[in-house]
PDB file of C-alpha atoms in Angstrom:
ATOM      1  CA  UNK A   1      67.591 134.214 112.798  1.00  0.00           C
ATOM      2  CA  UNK A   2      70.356 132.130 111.858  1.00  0.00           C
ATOM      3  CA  UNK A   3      73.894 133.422 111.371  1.00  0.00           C
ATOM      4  CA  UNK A   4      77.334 132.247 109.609  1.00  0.00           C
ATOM      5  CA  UNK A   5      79.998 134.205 110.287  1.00  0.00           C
ATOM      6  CA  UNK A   6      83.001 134.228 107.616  1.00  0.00           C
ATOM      7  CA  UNK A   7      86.573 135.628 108.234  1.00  0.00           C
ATOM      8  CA  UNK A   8      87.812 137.550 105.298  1.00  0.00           C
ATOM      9  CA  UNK A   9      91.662 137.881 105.942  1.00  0.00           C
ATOM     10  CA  UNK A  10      94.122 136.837 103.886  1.00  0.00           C
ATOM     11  CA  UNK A  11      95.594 134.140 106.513  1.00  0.00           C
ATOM     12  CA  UNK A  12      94.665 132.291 108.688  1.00  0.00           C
ATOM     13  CA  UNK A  13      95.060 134.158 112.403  1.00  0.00           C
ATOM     14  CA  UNK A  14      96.693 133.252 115.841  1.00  0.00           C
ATOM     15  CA  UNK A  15      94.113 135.048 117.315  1.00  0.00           C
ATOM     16  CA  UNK A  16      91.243 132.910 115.482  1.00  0.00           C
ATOM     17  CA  UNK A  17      92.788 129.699 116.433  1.00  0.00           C
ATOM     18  CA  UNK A  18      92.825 130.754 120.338  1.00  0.00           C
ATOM     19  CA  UNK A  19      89.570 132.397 119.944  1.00  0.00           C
ATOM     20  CA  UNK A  20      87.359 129.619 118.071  1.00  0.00           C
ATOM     21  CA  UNK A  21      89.568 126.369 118.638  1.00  0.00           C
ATOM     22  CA  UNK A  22      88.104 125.130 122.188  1.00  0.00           C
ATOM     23  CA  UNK A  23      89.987 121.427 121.751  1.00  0.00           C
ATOM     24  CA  UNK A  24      92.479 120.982 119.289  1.00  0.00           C
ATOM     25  CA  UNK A  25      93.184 120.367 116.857  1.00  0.00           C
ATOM     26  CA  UNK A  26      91.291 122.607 114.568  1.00  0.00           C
ATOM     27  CA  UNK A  27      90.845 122.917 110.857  1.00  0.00           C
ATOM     28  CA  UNK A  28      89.607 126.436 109.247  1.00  0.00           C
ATOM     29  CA  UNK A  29      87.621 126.227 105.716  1.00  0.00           C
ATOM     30  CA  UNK A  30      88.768 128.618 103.058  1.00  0.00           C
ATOM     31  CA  UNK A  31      86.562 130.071 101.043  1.00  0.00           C
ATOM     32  CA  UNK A  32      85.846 133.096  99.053  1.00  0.00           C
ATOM     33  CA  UNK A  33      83.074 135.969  99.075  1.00  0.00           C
ATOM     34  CA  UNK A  34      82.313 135.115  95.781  1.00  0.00           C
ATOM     35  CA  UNK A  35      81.603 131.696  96.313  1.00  0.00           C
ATOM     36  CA  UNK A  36      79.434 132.096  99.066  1.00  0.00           C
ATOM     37  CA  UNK A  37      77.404 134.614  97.310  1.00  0.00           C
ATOM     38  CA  UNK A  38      77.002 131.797  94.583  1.00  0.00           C
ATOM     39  CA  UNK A  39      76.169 129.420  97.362  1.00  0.00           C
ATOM     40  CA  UNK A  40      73.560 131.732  98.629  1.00  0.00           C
ATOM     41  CA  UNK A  41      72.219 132.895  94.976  1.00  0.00           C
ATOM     42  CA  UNK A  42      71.317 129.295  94.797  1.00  0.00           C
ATOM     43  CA  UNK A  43      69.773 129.023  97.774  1.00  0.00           C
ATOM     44  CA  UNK A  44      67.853 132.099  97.835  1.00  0.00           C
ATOM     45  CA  UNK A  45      64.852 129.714  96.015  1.00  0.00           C
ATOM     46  CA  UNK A  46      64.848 128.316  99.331  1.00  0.00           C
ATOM     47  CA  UNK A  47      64.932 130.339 101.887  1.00  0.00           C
ATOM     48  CA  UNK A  48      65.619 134.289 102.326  1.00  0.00           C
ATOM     49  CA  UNK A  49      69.705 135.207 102.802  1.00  0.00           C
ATOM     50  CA  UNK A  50      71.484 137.626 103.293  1.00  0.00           C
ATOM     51  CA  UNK A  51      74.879 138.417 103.023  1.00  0.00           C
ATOM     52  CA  UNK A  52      76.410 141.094 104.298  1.00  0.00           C
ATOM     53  CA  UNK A  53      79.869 142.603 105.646  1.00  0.00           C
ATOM     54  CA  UNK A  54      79.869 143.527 109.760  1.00  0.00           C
ATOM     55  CA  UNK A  55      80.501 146.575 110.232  1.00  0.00           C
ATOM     56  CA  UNK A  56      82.701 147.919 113.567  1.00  0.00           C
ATOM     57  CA  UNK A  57      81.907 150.895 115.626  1.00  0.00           C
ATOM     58  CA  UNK A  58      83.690 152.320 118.845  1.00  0.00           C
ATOM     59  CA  UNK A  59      81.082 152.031 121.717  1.00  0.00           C
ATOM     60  CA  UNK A  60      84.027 152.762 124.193  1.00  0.00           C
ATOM     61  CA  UNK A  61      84.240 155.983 122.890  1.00  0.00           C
ATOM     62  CA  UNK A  62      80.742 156.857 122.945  1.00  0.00           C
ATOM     63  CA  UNK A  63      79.435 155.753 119.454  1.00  0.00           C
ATOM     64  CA  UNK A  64      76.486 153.778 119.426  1.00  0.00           C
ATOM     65  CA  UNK A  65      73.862 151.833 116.859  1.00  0.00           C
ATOM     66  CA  UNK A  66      70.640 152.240 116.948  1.00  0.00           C
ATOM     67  CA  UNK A  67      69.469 149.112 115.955  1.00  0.00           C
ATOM     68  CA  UNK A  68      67.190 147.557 118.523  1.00  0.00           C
ATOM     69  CA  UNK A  69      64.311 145.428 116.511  1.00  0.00           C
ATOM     70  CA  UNK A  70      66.128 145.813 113.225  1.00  0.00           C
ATOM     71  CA  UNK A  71      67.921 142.835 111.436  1.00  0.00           C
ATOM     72  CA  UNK A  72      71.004 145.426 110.721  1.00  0.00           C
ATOM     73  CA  UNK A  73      71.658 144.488 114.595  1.00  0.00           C
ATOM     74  CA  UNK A  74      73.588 141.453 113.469  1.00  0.00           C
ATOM     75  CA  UNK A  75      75.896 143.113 111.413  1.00  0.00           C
ATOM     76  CA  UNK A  76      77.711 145.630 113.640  1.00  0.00           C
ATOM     77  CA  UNK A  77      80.250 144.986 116.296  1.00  0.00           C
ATOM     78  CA  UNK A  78      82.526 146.987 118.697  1.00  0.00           C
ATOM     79  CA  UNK A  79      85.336 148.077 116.373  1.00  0.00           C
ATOM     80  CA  UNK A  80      88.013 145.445 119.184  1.00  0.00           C
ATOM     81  CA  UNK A  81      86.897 142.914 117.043  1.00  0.00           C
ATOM     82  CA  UNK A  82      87.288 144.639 113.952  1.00  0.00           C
ATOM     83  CA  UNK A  83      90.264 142.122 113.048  1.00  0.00           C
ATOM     84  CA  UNK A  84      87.865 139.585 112.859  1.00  0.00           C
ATOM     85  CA  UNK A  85      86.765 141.379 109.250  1.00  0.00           C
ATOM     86  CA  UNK A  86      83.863 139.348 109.144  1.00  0.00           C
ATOM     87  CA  UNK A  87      81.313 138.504 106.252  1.00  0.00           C
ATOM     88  CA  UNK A  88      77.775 137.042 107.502  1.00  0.00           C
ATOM     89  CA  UNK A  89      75.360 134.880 105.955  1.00  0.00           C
ATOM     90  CA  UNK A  90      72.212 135.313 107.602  1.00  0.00           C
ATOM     91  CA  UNK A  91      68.456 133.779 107.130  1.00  0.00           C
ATOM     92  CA  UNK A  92      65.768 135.044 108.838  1.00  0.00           C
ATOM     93  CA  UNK A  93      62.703 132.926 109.305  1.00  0.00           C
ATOM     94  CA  UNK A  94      59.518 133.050 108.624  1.00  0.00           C
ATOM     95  CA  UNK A  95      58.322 134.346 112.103  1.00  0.00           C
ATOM     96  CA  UNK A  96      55.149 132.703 112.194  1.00  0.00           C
ATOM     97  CA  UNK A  97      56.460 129.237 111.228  1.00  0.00           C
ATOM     98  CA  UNK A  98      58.178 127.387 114.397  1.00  0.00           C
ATOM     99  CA  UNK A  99      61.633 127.649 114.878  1.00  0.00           C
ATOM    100  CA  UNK A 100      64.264 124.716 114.003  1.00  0.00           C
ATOM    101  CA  UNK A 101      67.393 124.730 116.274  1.00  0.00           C
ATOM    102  CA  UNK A 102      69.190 124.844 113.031  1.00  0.00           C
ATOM    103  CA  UNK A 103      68.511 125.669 109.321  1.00  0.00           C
ATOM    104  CA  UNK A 104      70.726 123.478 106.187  1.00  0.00           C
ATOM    105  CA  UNK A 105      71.837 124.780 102.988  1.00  0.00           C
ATOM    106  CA  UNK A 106      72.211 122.352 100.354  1.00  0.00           C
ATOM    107  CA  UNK A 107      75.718 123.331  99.461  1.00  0.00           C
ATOM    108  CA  UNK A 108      77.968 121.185  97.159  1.00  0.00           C
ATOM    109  CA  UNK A 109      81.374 121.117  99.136  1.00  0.00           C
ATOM    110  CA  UNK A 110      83.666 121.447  95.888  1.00  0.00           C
ATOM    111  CA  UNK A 111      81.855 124.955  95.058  1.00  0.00           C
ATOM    112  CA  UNK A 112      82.719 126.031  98.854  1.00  0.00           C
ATOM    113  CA  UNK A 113      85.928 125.094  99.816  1.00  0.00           C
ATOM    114  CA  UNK A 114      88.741 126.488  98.386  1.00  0.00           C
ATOM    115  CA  UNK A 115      91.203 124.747 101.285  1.00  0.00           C
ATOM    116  CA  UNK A 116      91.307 123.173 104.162  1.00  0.00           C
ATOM    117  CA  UNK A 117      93.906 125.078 106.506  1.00  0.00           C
ATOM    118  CA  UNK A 118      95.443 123.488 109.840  1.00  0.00           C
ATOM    119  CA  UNK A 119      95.694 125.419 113.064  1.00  0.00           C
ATOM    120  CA  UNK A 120      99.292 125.467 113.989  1.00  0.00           C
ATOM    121  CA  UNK A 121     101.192 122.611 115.449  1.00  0.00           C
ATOM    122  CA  UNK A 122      99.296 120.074 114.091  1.00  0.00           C
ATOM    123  CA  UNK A 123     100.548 116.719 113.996  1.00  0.00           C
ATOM    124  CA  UNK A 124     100.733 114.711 110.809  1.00  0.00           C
ATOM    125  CA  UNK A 125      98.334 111.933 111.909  1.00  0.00           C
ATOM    126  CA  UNK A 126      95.416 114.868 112.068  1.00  0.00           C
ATOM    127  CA  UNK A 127      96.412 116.080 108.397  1.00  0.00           C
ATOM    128  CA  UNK A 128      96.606 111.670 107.247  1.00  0.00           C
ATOM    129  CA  UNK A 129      92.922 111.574 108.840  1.00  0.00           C
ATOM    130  CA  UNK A 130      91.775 114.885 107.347  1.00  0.00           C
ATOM    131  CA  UNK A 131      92.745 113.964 103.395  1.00  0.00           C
ATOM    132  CA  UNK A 132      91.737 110.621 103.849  1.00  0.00           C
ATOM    133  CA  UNK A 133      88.077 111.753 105.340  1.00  0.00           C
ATOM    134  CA  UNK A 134      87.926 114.329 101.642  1.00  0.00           C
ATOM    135  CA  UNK A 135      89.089 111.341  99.618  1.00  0.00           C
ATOM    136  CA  UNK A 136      86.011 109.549 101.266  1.00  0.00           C
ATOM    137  CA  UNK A 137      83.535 112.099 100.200  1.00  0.00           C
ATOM    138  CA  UNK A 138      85.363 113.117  96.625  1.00  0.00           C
ATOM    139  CA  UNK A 139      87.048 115.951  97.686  1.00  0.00           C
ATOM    140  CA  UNK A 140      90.772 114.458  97.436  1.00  0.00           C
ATOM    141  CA  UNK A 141      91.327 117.663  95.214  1.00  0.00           C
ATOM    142  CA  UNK A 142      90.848 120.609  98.010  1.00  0.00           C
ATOM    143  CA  UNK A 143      94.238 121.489  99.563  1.00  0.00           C
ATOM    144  CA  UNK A 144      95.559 120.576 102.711  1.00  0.00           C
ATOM    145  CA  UNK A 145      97.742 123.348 104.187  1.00  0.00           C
ATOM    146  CA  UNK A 146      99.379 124.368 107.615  1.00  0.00           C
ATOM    147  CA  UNK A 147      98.470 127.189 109.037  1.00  0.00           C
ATOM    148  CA  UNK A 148     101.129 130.137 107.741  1.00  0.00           C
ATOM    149  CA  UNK A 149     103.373 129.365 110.964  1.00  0.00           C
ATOM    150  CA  UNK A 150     103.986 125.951 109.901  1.00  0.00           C
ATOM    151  CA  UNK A 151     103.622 125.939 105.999  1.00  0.00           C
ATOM    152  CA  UNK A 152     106.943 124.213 105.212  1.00  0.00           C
ATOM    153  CA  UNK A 153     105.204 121.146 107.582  1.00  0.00           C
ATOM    154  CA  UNK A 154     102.384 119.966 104.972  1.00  0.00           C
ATOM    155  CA  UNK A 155     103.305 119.448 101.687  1.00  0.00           C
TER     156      UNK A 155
END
């Protein structure tokens, strides 16, 4: 199977940055739940999809899944990461077909990305490279923000 895992909060997180940025500087993609369910409409001609909204249990205190050999096994967590409010997008191969180390969606980047959002602390010679590598590729239009701790810094 092949999973991509979407944030749903309405900011952009400290914790996220420290959790998913190994080497800044990092850049988050904005998005919506409706637009990826477009995406994936699309590309359900393709290949199967699914998306689907993880859901968080407490295994600490005793509550478990039973979801061994199931597909549903990719959509629960233990409830510490429940922050993470997470949306997947998952495709599940054709099991007796061999197995690519990844699998692409044609996706057209303007339906996708609402904004591209800065980690903190960024410097501006990240965000100069950054709009210059969208006006490359035609997406001068998306906006550039700074993460919410530094949204007076990009204009």
């Amino acid at each position: 199977s092949y999973i991509s895992c979407w944030c749903m909060c309405d900011c952009d997180l400290d914790l996220m940055w420290k959790g998913y940025v190994r080497n800044p500087p990092g850049i988050a993609i904005k998005s919506s739940v409706r637009r990826l369910k477009e995406i994936c409409d699309k590309a359900l001609s393709h290949r199967p999809i699914d998306i689907s909204k993880v859901s968080y249990f407490d295994h600490a205190g005793g509550e478990n899944i039973n979801y061994f050999g199931t597909p549903t096994a990719f959509l629960y967590k233990d409830k510490h990461f429940r922050l993470d409010n997470e949306i997947r997008i998952i495709h599940y191969p054709n099991v007796s077909e061999p197995s690519p180390t990844h699998v692409l969606l044609l996706v057209d980047l303007k339906d996708l990305i609402e904004d591209v959002v800065f980690q903190p602390r960024v410097k501006e010679s990240t965000v100069k490279s950054v709009r210059e590598a969208l006006s490359r590729v035609g997406l001068e239009e998306i906006p550039v923000l700074a993460s919410r701790d530094d949204r007076e810094l990009i204009e």
